[in-house]
Backbone as numpy.savetxt, mean C-alpha at the origin, in Angstrom:
# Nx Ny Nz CAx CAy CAz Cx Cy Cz
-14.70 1.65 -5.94 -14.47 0.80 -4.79 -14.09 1.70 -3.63
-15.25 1.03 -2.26 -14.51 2.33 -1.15 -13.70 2.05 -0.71
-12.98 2.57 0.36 -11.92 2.14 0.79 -12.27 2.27 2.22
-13.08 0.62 2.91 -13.70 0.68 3.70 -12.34 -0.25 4.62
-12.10 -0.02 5.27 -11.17 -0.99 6.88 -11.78 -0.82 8.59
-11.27 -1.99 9.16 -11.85 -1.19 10.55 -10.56 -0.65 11.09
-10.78 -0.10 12.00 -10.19 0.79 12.79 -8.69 0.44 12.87
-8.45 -1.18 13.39 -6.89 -1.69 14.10 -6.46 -1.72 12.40
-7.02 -1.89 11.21 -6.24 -1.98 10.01 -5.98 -0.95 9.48
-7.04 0.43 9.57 -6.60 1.51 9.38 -5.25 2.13 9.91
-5.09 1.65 11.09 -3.98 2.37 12.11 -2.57 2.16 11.63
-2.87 0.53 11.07 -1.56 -0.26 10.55 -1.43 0.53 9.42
-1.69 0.29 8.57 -1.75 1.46 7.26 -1.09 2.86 7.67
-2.19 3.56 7.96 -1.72 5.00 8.33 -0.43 4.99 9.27
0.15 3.98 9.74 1.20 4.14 10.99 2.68 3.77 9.59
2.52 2.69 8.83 2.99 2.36 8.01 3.37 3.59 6.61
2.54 4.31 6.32 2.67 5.37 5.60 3.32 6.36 6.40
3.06 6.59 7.83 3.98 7.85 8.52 5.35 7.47 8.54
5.58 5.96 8.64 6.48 5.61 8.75 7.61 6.07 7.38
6.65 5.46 6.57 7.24 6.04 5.02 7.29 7.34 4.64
6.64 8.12 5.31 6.99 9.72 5.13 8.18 10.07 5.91
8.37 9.68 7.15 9.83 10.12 8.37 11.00 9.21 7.20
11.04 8.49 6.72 11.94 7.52 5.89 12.12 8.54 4.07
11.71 8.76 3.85 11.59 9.39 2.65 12.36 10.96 3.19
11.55 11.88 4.22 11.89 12.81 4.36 13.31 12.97 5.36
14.26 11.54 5.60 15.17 11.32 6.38 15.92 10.84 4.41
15.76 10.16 3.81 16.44 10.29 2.03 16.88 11.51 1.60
15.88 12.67 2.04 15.90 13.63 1.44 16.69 14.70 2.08
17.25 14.30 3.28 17.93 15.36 4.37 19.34 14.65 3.96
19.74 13.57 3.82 20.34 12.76 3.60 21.19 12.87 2.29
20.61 12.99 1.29 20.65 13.58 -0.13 21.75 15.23 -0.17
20.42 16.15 0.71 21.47 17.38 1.19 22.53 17.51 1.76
22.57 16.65 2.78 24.06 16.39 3.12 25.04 16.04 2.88
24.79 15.39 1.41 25.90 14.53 0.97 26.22 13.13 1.79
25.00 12.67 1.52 25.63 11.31 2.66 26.21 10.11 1.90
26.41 8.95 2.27 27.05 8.13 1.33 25.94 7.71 0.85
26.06 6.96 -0.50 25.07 6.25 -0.96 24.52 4.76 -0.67
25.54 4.63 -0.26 25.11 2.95 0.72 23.73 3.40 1.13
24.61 4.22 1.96 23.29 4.73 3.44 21.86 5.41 2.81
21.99 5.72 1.71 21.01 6.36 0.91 20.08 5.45 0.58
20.22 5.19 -0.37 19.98 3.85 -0.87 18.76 2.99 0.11
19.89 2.14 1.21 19.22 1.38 2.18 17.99 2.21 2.76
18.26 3.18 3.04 16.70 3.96 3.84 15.74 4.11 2.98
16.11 4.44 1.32 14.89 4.73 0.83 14.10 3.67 0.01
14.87 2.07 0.28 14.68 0.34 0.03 13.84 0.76 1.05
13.94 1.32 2.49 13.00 1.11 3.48 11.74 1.77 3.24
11.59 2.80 2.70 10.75 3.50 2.81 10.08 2.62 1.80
10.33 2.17 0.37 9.65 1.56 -0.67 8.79 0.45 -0.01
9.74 -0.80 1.09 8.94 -1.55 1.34 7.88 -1.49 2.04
8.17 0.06 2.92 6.78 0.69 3.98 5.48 1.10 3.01
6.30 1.19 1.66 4.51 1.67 1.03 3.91 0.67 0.38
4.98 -0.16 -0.23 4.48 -1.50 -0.52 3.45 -2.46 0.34
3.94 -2.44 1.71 2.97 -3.37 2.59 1.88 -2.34 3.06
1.41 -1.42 2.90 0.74 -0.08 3.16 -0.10 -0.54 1.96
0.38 -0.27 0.75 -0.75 -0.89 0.09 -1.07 -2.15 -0.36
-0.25 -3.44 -0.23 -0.84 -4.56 -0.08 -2.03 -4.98 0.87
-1.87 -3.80 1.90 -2.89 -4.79 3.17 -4.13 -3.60 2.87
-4.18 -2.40 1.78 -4.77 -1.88 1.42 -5.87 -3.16 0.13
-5.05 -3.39 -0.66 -5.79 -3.97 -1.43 -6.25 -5.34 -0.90
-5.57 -6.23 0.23 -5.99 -7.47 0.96 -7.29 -7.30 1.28
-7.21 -5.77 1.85 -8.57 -5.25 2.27 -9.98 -5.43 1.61
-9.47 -4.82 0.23 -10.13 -4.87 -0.72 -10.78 -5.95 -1.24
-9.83 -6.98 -1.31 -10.07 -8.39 -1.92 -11.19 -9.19 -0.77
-10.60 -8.58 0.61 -11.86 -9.44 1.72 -13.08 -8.93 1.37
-13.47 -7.12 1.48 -14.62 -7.23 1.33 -15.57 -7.60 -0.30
-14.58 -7.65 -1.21 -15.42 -7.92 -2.52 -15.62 -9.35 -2.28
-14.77 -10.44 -1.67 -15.22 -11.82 -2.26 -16.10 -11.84 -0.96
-16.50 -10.96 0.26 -17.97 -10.80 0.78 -18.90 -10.83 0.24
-18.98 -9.98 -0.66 -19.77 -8.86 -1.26 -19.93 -9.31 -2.79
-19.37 -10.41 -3.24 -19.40 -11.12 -4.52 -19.93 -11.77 -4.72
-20.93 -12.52 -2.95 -22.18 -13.83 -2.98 -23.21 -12.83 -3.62
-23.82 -11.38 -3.52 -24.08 -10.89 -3.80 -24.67 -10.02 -4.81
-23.31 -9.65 -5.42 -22.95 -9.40 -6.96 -23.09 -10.38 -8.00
-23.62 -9.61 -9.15 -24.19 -10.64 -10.60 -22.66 -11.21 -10.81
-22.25 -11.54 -12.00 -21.11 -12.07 -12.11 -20.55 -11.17 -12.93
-21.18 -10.34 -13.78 -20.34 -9.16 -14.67 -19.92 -8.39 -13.15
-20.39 -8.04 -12.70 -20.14 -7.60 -11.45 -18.74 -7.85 -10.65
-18.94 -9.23 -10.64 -18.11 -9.58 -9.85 -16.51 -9.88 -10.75
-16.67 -9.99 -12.00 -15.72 -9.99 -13.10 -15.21 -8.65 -13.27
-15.71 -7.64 -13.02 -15.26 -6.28 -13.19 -14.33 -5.92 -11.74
-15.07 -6.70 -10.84 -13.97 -6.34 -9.65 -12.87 -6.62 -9.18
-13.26 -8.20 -9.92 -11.90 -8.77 -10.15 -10.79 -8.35 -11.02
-11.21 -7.81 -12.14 -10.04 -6.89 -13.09 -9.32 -5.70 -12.31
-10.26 -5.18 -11.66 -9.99 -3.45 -10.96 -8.83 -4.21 -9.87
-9.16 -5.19 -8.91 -8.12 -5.40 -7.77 -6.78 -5.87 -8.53
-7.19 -6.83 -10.06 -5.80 -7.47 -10.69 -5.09 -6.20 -10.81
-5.76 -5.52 -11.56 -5.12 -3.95 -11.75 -4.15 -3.47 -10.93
-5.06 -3.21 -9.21 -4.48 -2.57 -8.42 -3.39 -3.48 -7.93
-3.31 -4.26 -7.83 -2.53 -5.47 -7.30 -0.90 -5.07 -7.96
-1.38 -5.12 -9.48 0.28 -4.86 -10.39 0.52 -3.80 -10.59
-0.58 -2.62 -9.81 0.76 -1.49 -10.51 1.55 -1.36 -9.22
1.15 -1.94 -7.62 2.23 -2.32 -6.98 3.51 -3.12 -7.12
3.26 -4.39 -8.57 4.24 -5.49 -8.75 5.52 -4.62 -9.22
């Protein structure tokens, strides 16, 4: 499956993952310093939910263009794609 988006969904994504890299690599400065763990904690809840919706609207993606692309497709076809997105879907759950 490619990993086809247009442009304004790509941006969201990729802006969403930078986001989760400055958040992760702000855990990890954080960590060295000895900071409290409250504060620990809460930033890197943030960073989890930045990759979480990073790849939900990754696989949303996914799900638009297959049930396109599924008038298309035989039905083993379209049964196999449906397993691969259930797949991808839960190893986010």
């Amino acid at each position: 499956m490619e990993l086809a988006m247009a442009a304004e969904e790509l941006k969201t994504v990729v802006n969403r993952l930078r986001r989760a890299q400055g958040q992760i690599a702000g855990v990890i400065k954080m960590i060295e310093e000895g900071r409290d763990c409250e504060d620990v904690v809460t930033q890197l809840a943030a960073a989890s939910r930045a990759l979480d919706k990073a790849g939900f609207a990754i696989i949303a993606t996914g799900l638009q263009h297959c049930l396109t692309d599924a008038a298309l497709a035989a039905d083993g076809d379209r049964e196999r794609m449906r397993a691969r997105l259930e797949k991808l879907f839960l190893s986010l759950a």
